JSON list of C-alpha atoms in Angstrom, two decimals:
[
{"chain": "A", "resi": 745, "resn": "MET", "atom": "CA", "xyz": [0.00, 0.00, 0.00]},
{"chain": "A", "resi": 746, "resn": "THR", "atom": "CA", "xyz": [1.15, 3.53, -0.68]},
{"chain": "A", "resi": 747, "resn": "GLU", "atom": "CA", "xyz": [1.52, 6.19, 1.95]},
{"chain": "A", "resi": 748, "resn": "LYS", "atom": "CA", "xyz": [-1.54, 8.29, 2.76]},
{"chain": "A", "resi": 749, "resn": "LEU", "atom": "CA", "xyz": [-2.36, 10.56, -0.13]},
{"chain": "A", "resi": 750, "resn": "ARG", "atom": "CA", "xyz": [-1.13, 14.07, 0.44]},
{"chain": "A", "resi": 751, "resn": "ILE", "atom": "CA", "xyz": [-3.74, 16.20, -1.27]},
{"chain": "A", "resi": 752, "resn": "ASN", "atom": "CA", "xyz": [-4.29, 19.77, -0.18]},
{"chain": "A", "resi": 753, "resn": "ASP", "atom": "CA", "xyz": [-6.80, 19.71, 2.68]},
{"chain": "A", "resi": 754, "resn": "SER", "atom": "CA", "xyz": [-8.68, 22.67, 1.24]},
{"chain": "A", "resi": 755, "resn": "TRP", "atom": "CA", "xyz": [-10.27, 20.56, -1.51]},
{"chain": "A", "resi": 756, "resn": "VAL", "atom": "CA", "xyz": [-13.79, 19.29, -0.87]},
{"chain": "A", "resi": 757, "resn": "ARG", "atom": "CA", "xyz": [-14.08, 15.49, -0.74]},
{"chain": "A", "resi": 758, "resn": "GLU", "atom": "CA", "xyz": [-17.87, 15.08, -0.64]},
{"chain": "A", "resi": 759, "resn": "ILE", "atom": "CA", "xyz": [-20.95, 17.07, -1.57]},
{"chain": "A", "resi": 760, "resn": "ASP", "atom": "CA", "xyz": [-24.31, 15.87, -0.23]},
{"chain": "A", "resi": 761, "resn": "GLY", "atom": "CA", "xyz": [-22.83, 12.44, 0.43]},
{"chain": "A", "resi": 762, "resn": "GLU", "atom": "CA", "xyz": [-21.35, 12.07, -3.07]},
{"chain": "A", "resi": 763, "resn": "MET", "atom": "CA", "xyz": [-17.64, 12.03, -3.81]},
{"chain": "A", "resi": 764, "resn": "THR", "atom": "CA", "xyz": [-16.00, 14.87, -5.70]},
{"chain": "A", "resi": 765, "resn": "PHE", "atom": "CA", "xyz": [-13.15, 14.36, -8.16]},
{"chain": "A", "resi": 766, "resn": "CYS", "atom": "CA", "xyz": [-10.72, 14.88, -5.28]},
{"chain": "A", "resi": 767, "resn": "GLY", "atom": "CA", "xyz": [-12.66, 12.44, -3.11]},
{"chain": "A", "resi": 768, "resn": "VAL", "atom": "CA", "xyz": [-12.39, 9.72, -5.77]},
{"chain": "A", "resi": 769, "resn": "LEU", "atom": "CA", "xyz": [-8.71, 10.45, -6.29]},
{"chain": "A", "resi": 770, "resn": "GLU", "atom": "CA", "xyz": [-7.96, 10.21, -2.59]},
{"chain": "A", "resi": 771, "resn": "SER", "atom": "CA", "xyz": [-10.11, 7.15, -1.92]},
{"chain": "A", "resi": 772, "resn": "TYR", "atom": "CA", "xyz": [-8.83, 5.06, -4.83]},
{"chain": "A", "resi": 773, "resn": "PHE", "atom": "CA", "xyz": [-5.28, 6.27, -5.29]},
{"chain": "A", "resi": 774, "resn": "ASP", "atom": "CA", "xyz": [-3.88, 2.88, -4.25]},
{"chain": "A", "resi": 775, "resn": "GLN", "atom": "CA", "xyz": [-5.97, 1.20, -6.95]},
{"chain": "A", "resi": 776, "resn": "LEU", "atom": "CA", "xyz": [-4.82, 3.77, -9.52]},
{"chain": "A", "resi": 777, "resn": "CYS", "atom": "CA", "xyz": [-1.21, 2.95, -8.68]},
{"chain": "A", "resi": 778, "resn": "VAL", "atom": "CA", "xyz": [-1.81, -0.77, -9.19]},
{"chain": "A", "resi": 779, "resn": "ASP", "atom": "CA", "xyz": [-3.99, -0.49, -12.30]},
{"chain": "A", "resi": 780, "resn": "ASN", "atom": "CA", "xyz": [-1.63, 1.92, -14.06]},
{"chain": "A", "resi": 781, "resn": "PHE", "atom": "CA", "xyz": [1.69, 0.45, -12.86]},
{"chain": "A", "resi": 782, "resn": "TRP", "atom": "CA", "xyz": [2.70, 3.55, -10.89]},
{"chain": "A", "resi": 783, "resn": "ARG", "atom": "CA", "xyz": [5.15, 1.59, -8.78]},
{"chain": "A", "resi": 784, "resn": "SER", "atom": "CA", "xyz": [7.81, 3.95, -7.48]},
{"chain": "A", "resi": 785, "resn": "LYS", "atom": "CA", "xyz": [7.39, 6.61, -4.81]},
{"chain": "A", "resi": 786, "resn": "VAL", "atom": "CA", "xyz": [8.99, 9.09, -7.20]},
{"chain": "A", "resi": 787, "resn": "THR", "atom": "CA", "xyz": [6.16, 8.47, -9.67]},
{"chain": "A", "resi": 788, "resn": "HIS", "atom": "CA", "xyz": [3.59, 8.79, -6.89]},
{"chain": "A", "resi": 789, "resn": "ASN", "atom": "CA", "xyz": [5.01, 12.12, -5.77]},
{"chain": "A", "resi": 790, "resn": "ASN", "atom": "CA", "xyz": [5.30, 13.47, -9.31]},
{"chain": "A", "resi": 791, "resn": "TYR", "atom": "CA", "xyz": [1.71, 12.59, -10.14]},
{"chain": "A", "resi": 792, "resn": "LEU", "atom": "CA", "xyz": [0.41, 13.90, -6.82]},
{"chain": "A", "resi": 793, "resn": "ASN", "atom": "CA", "xyz": [2.17, 17.14, -7.63]},
{"chain": "A", "resi": 794, "resn": "ASP", "atom": "CA", "xyz": [0.42, 17.21, -11.01]},
{"chain": "A", "resi": 795, "resn": "TYR", "atom": "CA", "xyz": [-2.96, 16.65, -9.36]},
{"chain": "A", "resi": 796, "resn": "ASN", "atom": "CA", "xyz": [-2.31, 19.23, -6.63]},
{"chain": "A", "resi": 797, "resn": "ASN", "atom": "CA", "xyz": [-0.81, 21.98, -8.75]},
{"chain": "A", "resi": 798, "resn": "ARG", "atom": "CA", "xyz": [-2.26, 21.47, -12.23]},
{"chain": "A", "resi": 799, "resn": "ILE", "atom": "CA", "xyz": [-5.40, 19.37, -12.45]},
{"chain": "A", "resi": 800, "resn": "LEU", "atom": "CA", "xyz": [-7.38, 20.19, -9.31]},
{"chain": "A", "resi": 801, "resn": "PRO", "atom": "CA", "xyz": [-6.90, 23.98, -9.67]},
{"chain": "A", "resi": 802, "resn": "ALA", "atom": "CA", "xyz": [-8.01, 23.70, -13.31]},
{"chain": "A", "resi": 803, "resn": "LEU", "atom": "CA", "xyz": [-11.21, 21.87, -12.34]},
{"chain": "A", "resi": 804, "resn": "ILE", "atom": "CA", "xyz": [-12.89, 25.06, -11.17]},
{"chain": "A", "resi": 805, "resn": "GLU", "atom": "CA", "xyz": [-16.10, 23.22, -10.22]},
{"chain": "A", "resi": 806, "resn": "GLN", "atom": "CA", "xyz": [-14.29, 20.57, -8.16]},
{"chain": "A", "resi": 807, "resn": "ASP", "atom": "CA", "xyz": [-15.61, 22.08, -4.92]},
{"chain": "A", "resi": 808, "resn": "LEU", "atom": "CA", "xyz": [-19.04, 22.91, -6.35]},
{"chain": "A", "resi": 809, "resn": "LYS", "atom": "CA", "xyz": [-20.40, 19.60, -7.62]},
{"chain": "A", "resi": 810, "resn": "PRO", "atom": "CA", "xyz": [-19.87, 15.87, -7.17]},
{"chain": "A", "resi": 811, "resn": "MET", "atom": "CA", "xyz": [-18.04, 13.64, -9.61]},
{"chain": "A", "resi": 812, "resn": "SER", "atom": "CA", "xyz": [-21.32, 12.33, -11.03]},
{"chain": "A", "resi": 813, "resn": "SER", "atom": "CA", "xyz": [-22.20, 15.81, -12.30]},
{"chain": "A", "resi": 814, "resn": "PHE", "atom": "CA", "xyz": [-19.02, 16.43, -14.28]},
{"chain": "A", "resi": 815, "resn": "THR", "atom": "CA", "xyz": [-19.27, 16.43, -18.06]},
{"chain": "A", "resi": 816, "resn": "LYS", "atom": "CA", "xyz": [-16.79, 15.83, -20.83]},
{"chain": "A", "resi": 817, "resn": "GLU", "atom": "CA", "xyz": [-16.75, 19.58, -21.41]},
{"chain": "A", "resi": 818, "resn": "ASP", "atom": "CA", "xyz": [-15.72, 20.22, -17.79]},
{"chain": "A", "resi": 819, "resn": "PHE", "atom": "CA", "xyz": [-12.63, 18.08, -18.22]},
{"chain": "A", "resi": 820, "resn": "HIS", "atom": "CA", "xyz": [-11.87, 19.53, -21.65]},
{"chain": "A", "resi": 821, "resn": "ASP", "atom": "CA", "xyz": [-12.07, 23.05, -20.19]},
{"chain": "A", "resi": 822, "resn": "ALA", "atom": "CA", "xyz": [-9.71, 22.01, -17.39]},
{"chain": "A", "resi": 823, "resn": "ILE", "atom": "CA", "xyz": [-7.09, 20.97, -19.95]},
{"chain": "A", "resi": 824, "resn": "GLU", "atom": "CA", "xyz": [-7.48, 24.31, -21.72]},
{"chain": "A", "resi": 825, "resn": "ARG", "atom": "CA", "xyz": [-6.96, 26.14, -18.41]},
{"chain": "A", "resi": 826, "resn": "ILE", "atom": "CA", "xyz": [-3.81, 24.12, -17.77]},
{"chain": "A", "resi": 827, "resn": "LYS", "atom": "CA", "xyz": [-2.51, 25.21, -21.17]},
{"chain": "A", "resi": 828, "resn": "GLU", "atom": "CA", "xyz": [-3.37, 28.86, -20.52]},
{"chain": "A", "resi": 829, "resn": "ALA", "atom": "CA", "xyz": [-1.77, 28.87, -17.05]},
{"chain": "A", "resi": 830, "resn": "TYR", "atom": "CA", "xyz": [1.63, 27.79, -18.34]},
{"chain": "A", "resi": 831, "resn": "GLN", "atom": "CA", "xyz": [3.95, 30.79, -18.30]},
{"chain": "A", "resi": 832, "resn": "LYS", "atom": "CA", "xyz": [6.91, 29.37, -20.25]},
{"chain": "A", "resi": 833, "resn": "GLY", "atom": "CA", "xyz": [5.41, 29.02, -23.71]},
{"chain": "A", "resi": 834, "resn": "GLU", "atom": "CA", "xyz": [3.45, 25.93, -24.68]},
{"chain": "A", "resi": 835, "resn": "TYR", "atom": "CA", "xyz": [3.24, 22.46, -23.20]},
{"chain": "A", "resi": 836, "resn": "SER", "atom": "CA", "xyz": [4.30, 19.66, -25.53]},
{"chain": "A", "resi": 837, "resn": "GLU", "atom": "CA", "xyz": [1.52, 17.42, -26.80]},
{"chain": "A", "resi": 838, "resn": "TYR", "atom": "CA", "xyz": [3.10, 14.61, -24.78]},
{"chain": "A", "resi": 839, "resn": "THR", "atom": "CA", "xyz": [2.63, 16.60, -21.56]},
{"chain": "A", "resi": 840, "resn": "ILE", "atom": "CA", "xyz": [-0.97, 17.46, -22.40]},
{"chain": "A", "resi": 841, "resn": "ARG", "atom": "CA", "xyz": [-1.70, 13.79, -23.10]},
{"chain": "A", "resi": 842, "resn": "HIS", "atom": "CA", "xyz": [-0.19, 13.02, -19.70]},
{"chain": "A", "resi": 843, "resn": "TYR", "atom": "CA", "xyz": [-2.59, 15.42, -17.96]},
{"chain": "A", "resi": 844, "resn": "ARG", "atom": "CA", "xyz": [-5.51, 13.99, -19.94]},
{"chain": "A", "resi": 845, "resn": "HIS", "atom": "CA", "xyz": [-4.47, 10.53, -18.83]},
{"chain": "A", "resi": 846, "resn": "LEU", "atom": "CA", "xyz": [-4.35, 11.56, -15.16]},
{"chain": "A", "resi": 847, "resn": "ILE", "atom": "CA", "xyz": [-7.90, 12.86, -15.46]},
{"chain": "A", "resi": 848, "resn": "GLU", "atom": "CA", "xyz": [-9.11, 9.85, -17.43]},
{"chain": "A", "resi": 849, "resn": "VAL", "atom": "CA", "xyz": [-7.88, 7.24, -14.93]},
{"chain": "A", "resi": 850, "resn": "VAL", "atom": "CA", "xyz": [-9.81, 8.94, -12.11]},
{"chain": "A", "resi": 851, "resn": "VAL", "atom": "CA", "xyz": [-12.96, 8.92, -14.23]},
{"chain": "A", "resi": 852, "resn": "ILE", "atom": "CA", "xyz": [-12.42, 5.24, -15.06]},
{"chain": "A", "resi": 853, "resn": "VAL", "atom": "CA", "xyz": [-11.96, 4.17, -11.45]},
{"chain": "A", "resi": 854, "resn": "ALA", "atom": "CA", "xyz": [-15.03, 6.20, -10.46]},
{"chain": "A", "resi": 855, "resn": "THR", "atom": "CA", "xyz": [-17.00, 4.42, -13.18]},
{"chain": "A", "resi": 856, "resn": "GLU", "atom": "CA", "xyz": [-15.81, 1.02, -11.96]},
{"chain": "A", "resi": 857, "resn": "HIS", "atom": "CA", "xyz": [-17.14, 1.82, -8.48]},
{"chain": "A", "resi": 858, "resn": "GLY", "atom": "CA", "xyz": [-20.49, 3.08, -9.74]},
{"chain": "A", "resi": 859, "resn": "ILE", "atom": "CA", "xyz": [-19.81, 6.70, -8.80]},
{"chain": "A", "resi": 860, "resn": "CYS", "atom": "CA", "xyz": [-20.35, 8.16, -12.26]},
{"chain": "A", "resi": 861, "resn": "GLU", "atom": "CA", "xyz": [-20.59, 7.29, -15.93]},
{"chain": "A", "resi": 862, "resn": "ASN", "atom": "CA", "xyz": [-17.51, 7.40, -18.12]},
{"chain": "A", "resi": 863, "resn": "VAL", "atom": "CA", "xyz": [-18.27, 10.67, -19.87]},
{"chain": "A", "resi": 864, "resn": "LEU", "atom": "CA", "xyz": [-14.85, 10.59, -21.55]},
{"chain": "A", "resi": 865, "resn": "TRP", "atom": "CA", "xyz": [-15.49, 7.41, -23.53]},
{"chain": "A", "resi": 866, "resn": "GLY", "atom": "CA", "xyz": [-14.67, 7.99, -27.19]},
{"chain": "A", "resi": 867, "resn": "SER", "atom": "CA", "xyz": [-13.35, 11.51, -26.60]},
{"chain": "A", "resi": 868, "resn": "CYS", "atom": "CA", "xyz": [-9.89, 12.98, -27.17]},
{"chain": "A", "resi": 869, "resn": "PHE", "atom": "CA", "xyz": [-9.00, 11.71, -23.69]},
{"chain": "A", "resi": 870, "resn": "THR", "atom": "CA", "xyz": [-9.17, 8.10, -24.91]},
{"chain": "A", "resi": 871, "resn": "LEU", "atom": "CA", "xyz": [-8.47, 8.40, -28.63]},
{"chain": "A", "resi": 872, "resn": "PRO", "atom": "CA", "xyz": [-4.90, 9.15, -29.80]},
{"chain": "A", "resi": 873, "resn": "GLU", "atom": "CA", "xyz": [-4.54, 12.48, -31.53]},
{"chain": "A", "resi": 874, "resn": "THR", "atom": "CA", "xyz": [-2.56, 13.13, -34.69]},
{"chain": "A", "resi": 875, "resn": "ILE", "atom": "CA", "xyz": [0.97, 13.95, -33.67]},
{"chain": "A", "resi": 876, "resn": "GLY", "atom": "CA", "xyz": [3.13, 16.60, -35.29]},
{"chain": "A", "resi": 877, "resn": "ALA", "atom": "CA", "xyz": [6.05, 16.00, -37.62]},
{"chain": "A", "resi": 878, "resn": "GLU", "atom": "CA", "xyz": [8.68, 16.60, -34.93]},
{"chain": "A", "resi": 879, "resn": "GLU", "atom": "CA", "xyz": [7.08, 14.19, -32.46]},
{"chain": "A", "resi": 880, "resn": "LYS", "atom": "CA", "xyz": [6.66, 11.62, -35.23]},
{"chain": "A", "resi": 881, "resn": "ARG", "atom": "CA", "xyz": [10.37, 11.94, -36.01]},
{"chain": "A", "resi": 882, "resn": "ARG", "atom": "CA", "xyz": [11.25, 11.35, -32.36]},
{"chain": "A", "resi": 883, "resn": "GLU", "atom": "CA", "xyz": [9.04, 8.27, -32.27]},
{"chain": "A", "resi": 884, "resn": "LEU", "atom": "CA", "xyz": [10.71, 6.85, -35.38]},
{"chain": "A", "resi": 885, "resn": "VAL", "atom": "CA", "xyz": [14.24, 7.19, -34.01]},
{"chain": "A", "resi": 886, "resn": "LYS", "atom": "CA", "xyz": [13.38, 6.05, -30.48]},
{"chain": "A", "resi": 887, "resn": "LEU", "atom": "CA", "xyz": [15.49, 3.07, -29.42]},
{"chain": "A", "resi": 888, "resn": "LYS", "atom": "CA", "xyz": [13.12, 0.20, -28.72]},
{"chain": "A", "resi": 889, "resn": "LYS", "atom": "CA", "xyz": [13.93, -2.00, -25.75]},
{"chain": "A", "resi": 890, "resn": "SER", "atom": "CA", "xyz": [12.50, -5.22, -27.15]},
{"chain": "A", "resi": 891, "resn": "LEU", "atom": "CA", "xyz": [11.74, -6.95, -30.43]},
{"chain": "A", "resi": 892, "resn": "THR", "atom": "CA", "xyz": [8.46, -8.34, -31.63]},
{"chain": "A", "resi": 893, "resn": "ALA", "atom": "CA", "xyz": [8.16, -12.12, -32.07]},
{"chain": "A", "resi": 894, "resn": "GLU", "atom": "CA", "xyz": [8.40, -11.69, -35.84]},
{"chain": "A", "resi": 895, "resn": "GLN", "atom": "CA", "xyz": [11.55, -9.59, -35.51]},
{"chain": "A", "resi": 896, "resn": "GLU", "atom": "CA", "xyz": [13.16, -12.17, -33.23]},
{"chain": "A", "resi": 897, "resn": "LEU", "atom": "CA", "xyz": [12.51, -14.91, -35.80]},
{"chain": "A", "resi": 898, "resn": "LEU", "atom": "CA", "xyz": [14.09, -12.81, -38.55]},
{"chain": "A", "resi": 899, "resn": "VAL", "atom": "CA", "xyz": [17.16, -12.11, -36.40]},
{"chain": "A", "resi": 900, "resn": "ALA", "atom": "CA", "xyz": [17.54, -15.78, -35.50]},
{"chain": "A", "resi": 901, "resn": "GLU", "atom": "CA", "xyz": [17.18, -16.84, -39.15]},
{"chain": "A", "resi": 902, "resn": "ARG", "atom": "CA", "xyz": [19.86, -14.42, -40.28]},
{"chain": "A", "resi": 903, "resn": "LEU", "atom": "CA", "xyz": [22.30, -15.26, -37.48]},
{"chain": "A", "resi": 904, "resn": "LEU", "atom": "CA", "xyz": [21.93, -19.03, -37.94]},
{"chain": "A", "resi": 905, "resn": "ARG", "atom": "CA", "xyz": [22.12, -18.99, -41.73]},
{"chain": "A", "resi": 906, "resn": "ASP", "atom": "CA", "xyz": [25.91, -19.42, -42.12]},
{"chain": "A", "resi": 907, "resn": "HIS", "atom": "CA", "xyz": [27.99, -21.54, -39.75]},
{"chain": "A", "resi": 908, "resn": "LYS", "atom": "CA", "xyz": [31.14, -19.99, -41.26]},
{"chain": "A", "resi": 909, "resn": "GLN", "atom": "CA", "xyz": [30.08, -16.46, -40.45]},
{"chain": "A", "resi": 910, "resn": "PRO", "atom": "CA", "xyz": [32.64, -13.99, -39.02]},
{"chain": "A", "resi": 911, "resn": "GLY", "atom": "CA", "xyz": [33.36, -14.04, -35.32]},
{"chain": "A", "resi": 912, "resn": "THR", "atom": "CA", "xyz": [31.66, -10.70, -34.80]},
{"chain": "A", "resi": 913, "resn": "ARG", "atom": "CA", "xyz": [28.40, -12.10, -36.17]},
{"chain": "A", "resi": 914, "resn": "PHE", "atom": "CA", "xyz": [28.78, -15.19, -33.98]},
{"chain": "A", "resi": 915, "resn": "GLY", "atom": "CA", "xyz": [29.30, -12.92, -30.97]},
{"chain": "A", "resi": 916, "resn": "ILE", "atom": "CA", "xyz": [26.01, -11.22, -31.75]},
{"chain": "A", "resi": 917, "resn": "LEU", "atom": "CA", "xyz": [24.40, -14.66, -31.94]},
{"chain": "A", "resi": 918, "resn": "LEU", "atom": "CA", "xyz": [25.68, -15.49, -28.45]},
{"chain": "A", "resi": 919, "resn": "MET", "atom": "CA", "xyz": [24.36, -12.20, -27.11]},
{"chain": "A", "resi": 920, "resn": "PHE", "atom": "CA", "xyz": [21.00, -12.70, -28.79]},
{"chain": "A", "resi": 921, "resn": "ALA", "atom": "CA", "xyz": [20.51, -16.36, -27.86]},
{"chain": "A", "resi": 922, "resn": "LEU", "atom": "CA", "xyz": [22.05, -16.39, -24.38]},
{"chain": "A", "resi": 923, "resn": "GLY", "atom": "CA", "xyz": [21.60, -12.82, -23.23]},
{"chain": "A", "resi": 924, "resn": "LEU", "atom": "CA", "xyz": [25.33, -12.23, -22.85]},
{"chain": "A", "resi": 925, "resn": "ARG", "atom": "CA", "xyz": [26.78, -8.77, -22.39]},
{"chain": "A", "resi": 926, "resn": "ASN", "atom": "CA", "xyz": [29.34, -7.43, -24.86]},
{"chain": "A", "resi": 927, "resn": "GLY", "atom": "CA", "xyz": [32.34, -8.32, -22.69]},
{"chain": "A", "resi": 928, "resn": "GLU", "atom": "CA", "xyz": [30.99, -11.77, -21.86]},
{"chain": "A", "resi": 929, "resn": "ALA", "atom": "CA", "xyz": [30.49, -12.63, -25.52]},
{"chain": "A", "resi": 930, "resn": "CYS", "atom": "CA", "xyz": [33.96, -11.38, -26.46]},
{"chain": "A", "resi": 931, "resn": "ALA", "atom": "CA", "xyz": [35.64, -13.36, -23.66]},
{"chain": "A", "resi": 932, "resn": "ALA", "atom": "CA", "xyz": [33.87, -16.66, -24.38]},
{"chain": "A", "resi": 933, "resn": "ASN", "atom": "CA", "xyz": [35.86, -19.50, -25.99]},
{"chain": "A", "resi": 934, "resn": "PHE", "atom": "CA", "xyz": [35.32, -23.17, -26.75]},
{"chain": "A", "resi": 935, "resn": "GLY", "atom": "CA", "xyz": [36.83, -24.18, -23.41]},
{"chain": "A", "resi": 936, "resn": "ASP", "atom": "CA", "xyz": [33.91, -22.50, -21.67]},
{"chain": "A", "resi": 937, "resn": "ILE", "atom": "CA", "xyz": [31.45, -24.97, -23.21]},
{"chain": "A", "resi": 938, "resn": "ARG", "atom": "CA", "xyz": [30.93, -27.80, -20.72]},
{"chain": "A", "resi": 939, "resn": "GLU", "atom": "CA", "xyz": [28.80, -30.91, -20.86]},
{"chain": "A", "resi": 940, "resn": "MET", "atom": "CA", "xyz": [26.09, -31.01, -18.23]},
{"chain": "A", "resi": 941, "resn": "SER", "atom": "CA", "xyz": [26.80, -33.86, -15.82]},
{"chain": "A", "resi": 942, "resn": "GLU", "atom": "CA", "xyz": [23.14, -34.69, -15.24]},
{"chain": "A", "resi": 943, "resn": "ALA", "atom": "CA", "xyz": [21.97, -34.45, -18.85]},
{"chain": "A", "resi": 944, "resn": "ASN", "atom": "CA", "xyz": [23.54, -36.40, -21.69]},
{"chain": "A", "resi": 945, "resn": "ASN", "atom": "CA", "xyz": [24.35, -34.53, -24.89]},
{"chain": "A", "resi": 946, "resn": "LEU", "atom": "CA", "xyz": [23.44, -31.18, -23.35]},
{"chain": "A", "resi": 947, "resn": "HIS", "atom": "CA", "xyz": [26.01, -28.47, -22.90]},
{"chain": "A", "resi": 948, "resn": "VAL", "atom": "CA", "xyz": [26.23, -25.19, -21.04]},
{"chain": "A", "resi": 949, "resn": "LEU", "atom": "CA", "xyz": [28.35, -22.11, -21.63]},
{"chain": "A", "resi": 950, "resn": "MET", "atom": "CA", "xyz": [30.16, -21.11, -18.46]},
{"chain": "A", "resi": 951, "resn": "VAL", "atom": "CA", "xyz": [30.15, -17.33, -18.13]},
{"chain": "A", "resi": 952, "resn": "TYR", "atom": "CA", "xyz": [32.57, -16.15, -15.47]},
{"chain": "A", "resi": 953, "resn": "LYS", "atom": "CA", "xyz": [34.93, -13.66, -17.14]}
]
């Protein structure tokens, strides 16, 4: 469980027995962390700061009506106020999508608990917007951390095609197949291949250099 949510005490949590946006956020923050993989305390603090200093102040009717009375337009207007309040130029589209996401997840968890309907369904909060040329360029050159299954098959096919391939290519094969680091692959030699004592005809590569 996370530490007790530190939301400004001035925000109203309930109106006539119904939760406000802040009330939902505070009551179900632990669930939001689990559902959205917000694992680290740094992430918790950063997002709490966003709620405290950006989102809640922009929801000007937060203290005036319960969550069930909010409309899609209310949340859209909040995003526009966040944009207008920024004093250093313009937020990137990535940052705006982040704020939309923080609003959307609260609406979703409120919907799951029967507090309100998901008024954001099918809106710009849930549908990806067209990104600009610069952001598209950044996405194209971003270094991916994993391959798809199809890409792995293509890599394996190419690396296993020629048993007389250069040593550098074979080193890449070791790294790909066994998960070796650069130095481990470079230091490996045939003497490091040992037969497993408890399994006939099976061998293991000893990595200790």
